[in-house]
Tab-separated table of C-alpha atoms in Angstrom:
chain	number	residue	atom	x	y	z
A	612	UNK	CA	0.000	0.000	0.000
A	613	UNK	CA	1.425	3.363	-0.978
A	614	UNK	CA	1.501	6.386	1.321
A	615	UNK	CA	-1.251	8.050	-0.706
A	616	UNK	CA	-3.468	4.987	-0.355
A	617	UNK	CA	-2.774	4.822	3.380
A	618	UNK	CA	-3.725	8.476	3.866
A	619	UNK	CA	-6.902	7.960	1.815
A	620	UNK	CA	-7.750	4.832	3.777
A	621	UNK	CA	-7.240	6.666	7.080
A	622	UNK	CA	-9.599	9.460	6.017
A	623	UNK	CA	-12.261	6.976	4.927
A	624	UNK	CA	-11.793	4.953	8.119
A	625	UNK	CA	-12.123	8.104	10.224
A	626	UNK	CA	-15.299	9.143	8.427
A	627	UNK	CA	-16.791	5.684	8.822
A	628	UNK	CA	-15.742	5.369	12.447
A	629	UNK	CA	-17.143	8.677	13.598
A	630	UNK	CA	-19.740	9.350	10.928
A	631	UNK	CA	-18.105	12.727	10.296
A	632	UNK	CA	-15.154	13.922	8.289
A	633	UNK	CA	-12.581	16.551	9.298
A	634	UNK	CA	-14.224	19.057	6.936
A	635	UNK	CA	-17.455	18.741	8.960
A	636	UNK	CA	-15.723	20.474	11.876
A	637	UNK	CA	-13.762	23.073	9.899
A	638	UNK	CA	-14.161	26.487	11.552
A	639	UNK	CA	-16.276	25.099	14.385
A	640	UNK	CA	-14.066	26.416	17.207
A	641	UNK	CA	-14.443	30.003	16.035
A	642	UNK	CA	-18.185	29.618	15.415
A	643	UNK	CA	-18.656	27.851	18.724
A	644	UNK	CA	-16.907	30.649	20.624
A	645	UNK	CA	-19.131	33.328	19.125
A	646	UNK	CA	-22.192	31.128	19.616
A	647	UNK	CA	-21.374	30.995	23.324
A	648	UNK	CA	-21.110	34.793	23.458
A	649	UNK	CA	-24.540	35.096	21.803
A	650	UNK	CA	-26.002	32.522	24.206
A	651	UNK	CA	-24.391	34.311	27.152
A	652	UNK	CA	-26.046	37.593	26.156
A	653	UNK	CA	-29.406	35.840	25.801
A	654	UNK	CA	-28.932	34.191	29.210
A	655	UNK	CA	-28.076	37.537	30.828
A	656	UNK	CA	-31.287	39.058	29.460
A	657	UNK	CA	-33.342	36.018	30.551
A	658	UNK	CA	-31.680	36.092	33.960
A	659	UNK	CA	-32.393	39.790	34.448
A	660	UNK	CA	-36.054	39.341	33.491
A	661	UNK	CA	-36.480	36.245	35.673
A	662	UNK	CA	-34.576	37.887	38.515
A	663	UNK	CA	-36.770	40.970	38.372
A	664	UNK	CA	-39.922	38.842	38.401
A	665	UNK	CA	-38.609	36.725	41.289
A	666	UNK	CA	-37.622	39.873	43.201
A	667	UNK	CA	-41.089	41.424	42.763
A	668	UNK	CA	-42.752	38.165	43.843
A	669	UNK	CA	-40.482	38.028	46.887
A	670	UNK	CA	-41.460	41.565	47.887
A	671	UNK	CA	-45.165	40.969	47.272
A	672	UNK	CA	-45.083	37.745	49.320
A	673	UNK	CA	-43.121	39.399	52.163
A	674	UNK	CA	-40.198	37.045	51.565
A	675	UNK	CA	-42.126	33.794	51.446
A	676	UNK	CA	-41.248	33.276	47.785
A	677	UNK	CA	-37.564	34.210	48.225
A	678	UNK	CA	-36.441	30.638	47.411
A	679	UNK	CA	-37.465	31.457	43.825
A	680	UNK	CA	-34.242	33.440	43.558
A	681	UNK	CA	-32.259	30.194	43.967
A	682	UNK	CA	-34.044	28.738	40.951
A	683	UNK	CA	-32.404	31.377	38.756
A	684	UNK	CA	-29.196	29.328	38.792
A	685	UNK	CA	-30.961	26.619	36.760
A	686	UNK	CA	-31.735	28.929	33.820
A	687	UNK	CA	-28.492	28.124	31.923
A	688	UNK	CA	-28.944	24.387	32.508
A	689	UNK	CA	-32.525	24.461	31.253
A	690	UNK	CA	-31.671	26.761	28.329
A	691	UNK	CA	-28.814	24.642	26.966
A	692	UNK	CA	-30.441	21.273	27.675
A	693	UNK	CA	-33.730	22.237	26.067
A	694	UNK	CA	-32.326	23.753	22.877
A	695	UNK	CA	-29.640	21.104	22.358
A	696	UNK	CA	-32.102	18.245	22.787
A	697	UNK	CA	-34.898	19.810	20.708
A	698	UNK	CA	-32.961	21.515	17.898
A	699	UNK	CA	-29.429	20.178	18.223
A	700	UNK	CA	-28.280	23.760	18.706
A	701	UNK	CA	-28.797	26.719	20.991
A	702	UNK	CA	-29.948	29.998	19.419
A	703	UNK	CA	-26.315	31.132	19.377
A	704	UNK	CA	-25.233	27.938	17.635
A	705	UNK	CA	-28.046	28.354	15.097
A	706	UNK	CA	-26.901	31.907	14.403
A	707	UNK	CA	-23.345	30.688	13.808
A	708	UNK	CA	-24.393	27.692	11.690
A	709	UNK	CA	-23.243	24.841	13.926
A	710	UNK	CA	-25.068	22.009	15.668
A	711	UNK	CA	-24.330	19.219	18.118
A	712	UNK	CA	-24.771	15.567	17.144
A	713	UNK	CA	-23.722	12.253	18.647
A	714	UNK	CA	-20.568	10.633	17.322
A	715	UNK	CA	-22.638	8.264	15.187
A	716	UNK	CA	-24.420	11.187	13.521
A	717	UNK	CA	-27.709	10.980	15.410
A	718	UNK	CA	-29.484	13.927	17.060
A	719	UNK	CA	-28.590	14.729	20.659
A	720	UNK	CA	-30.947	13.300	23.275
A	721	UNK	CA	-32.072	15.132	26.396
A	722	UNK	CA	-29.655	13.014	28.450
A	723	UNK	CA	-26.719	13.956	26.193
A	724	UNK	CA	-27.698	17.615	26.359
A	725	UNK	CA	-28.131	17.571	30.133
A	726	UNK	CA	-24.835	15.764	30.775
A	727	UNK	CA	-22.944	17.987	28.340
A	728	UNK	CA	-24.305	21.109	30.007
A	729	UNK	CA	-23.607	19.898	33.559
A	730	UNK	CA	-20.058	18.844	32.685
A	731	UNK	CA	-19.478	22.169	30.905
A	732	UNK	CA	-20.644	24.240	33.872
A	733	UNK	CA	-18.648	22.144	36.353
A	734	UNK	CA	-15.344	22.026	34.464
A	735	UNK	CA	-15.079	25.343	32.634
A	736	UNK	CA	-15.317	27.750	35.602
A	737	UNK	CA	-13.181	25.435	37.763
A	738	UNK	CA	-10.333	25.582	35.235
A	739	UNK	CA	-10.756	29.216	34.153
A	740	UNK	CA	-11.747	28.071	30.656
A	741	UNK	CA	-8.397	26.251	30.208
A	742	UNK	CA	-10.190	22.909	29.852
A	743	UNK	CA	-11.518	24.139	26.498
A	744	UNK	CA	-7.974	23.902	25.113
A	745	UNK	CA	-8.640	20.154	24.750
A	746	UNK	CA	-10.375	21.010	21.463
A	747	UNK	CA	-7.059	22.062	19.915
A	748	UNK	CA	-5.565	18.588	20.429
A	749	UNK	CA	-8.016	16.338	18.585
A	750	UNK	CA	-9.070	16.157	14.948
A	751	UNK	CA	-12.787	16.554	15.617
A	752	UNK	CA	-12.276	19.765	17.661
A	753	UNK	CA	-14.126	18.187	20.589
A	754	UNK	CA	-14.002	19.680	24.071
A	755	UNK	CA	-13.878	17.617	27.270
A	756	UNK	CA	-17.648	17.681	27.703
A	757	UNK	CA	-18.032	16.501	24.095
A	758	UNK	CA	-15.551	13.673	24.632
A	759	UNK	CA	-17.264	12.495	27.823
A	760	UNK	CA	-20.761	12.515	26.295
A	761	UNK	CA	-19.734	11.172	22.836
A	762	UNK	CA	-20.972	14.253	21.010
A	763	UNK	CA	-19.414	16.540	18.421
A	764	UNK	CA	-20.239	20.006	17.131
A	765	UNK	CA	-20.334	20.161	13.335
A	766	UNK	CA	-21.225	22.674	10.667
A	767	UNK	CA	-24.995	22.813	10.257
A	768	UNK	CA	-24.995	22.063	6.552
A	769	UNK	CA	-23.920	18.503	7.377
A	770	UNK	CA	-26.996	16.261	7.165
A	771	UNK	CA	-28.030	14.099	10.098
A	772	UNK	CA	-26.523	10.966	8.522
A	773	UNK	CA	-25.903	7.805	10.457
A	774	UNK	CA	-22.999	5.461	9.720
A	775	UNK	CA	-25.432	3.104	7.950
A	776	UNK	CA	-26.381	5.879	5.512
A	777	UNK	CA	-22.705	6.705	4.903
A	778	UNK	CA	-21.939	3.066	4.100
A	779	UNK	CA	-24.730	2.837	1.485
């Protein structure tokens, strides 16, 4: 087998193994970063609105409803889990043209979305965002939370193809 054949075989094997090719993740890190900024802005607005409502309810109830303020911390978890499981992308990801799929090309389930979000919010602040550097050291540009939940973020124009469809 020549070197050219070996390189071609490796690319085909990688596409078949993961259901994605390296071109599916081209530019994803940049798009993903800006998607997070968009999502962060949306979450700030949602948090301010929900916080204001919870504050007013706390005042009107003479403090009885003050535990509602603690529920505000679940807004990011609900936001990311809902959008990833229902659309495969948050509004920020949609705006940047990327989506999250499983490594076999299937849509993300609620469990995948929930685990990805929890792992993200536990590891990223604890490491001052340094854990995201993992994406620079693998071909699929996957972060730690992607690796642990067997998901990958790809360009949105990639169809939701499973390995079986690729093999046909």
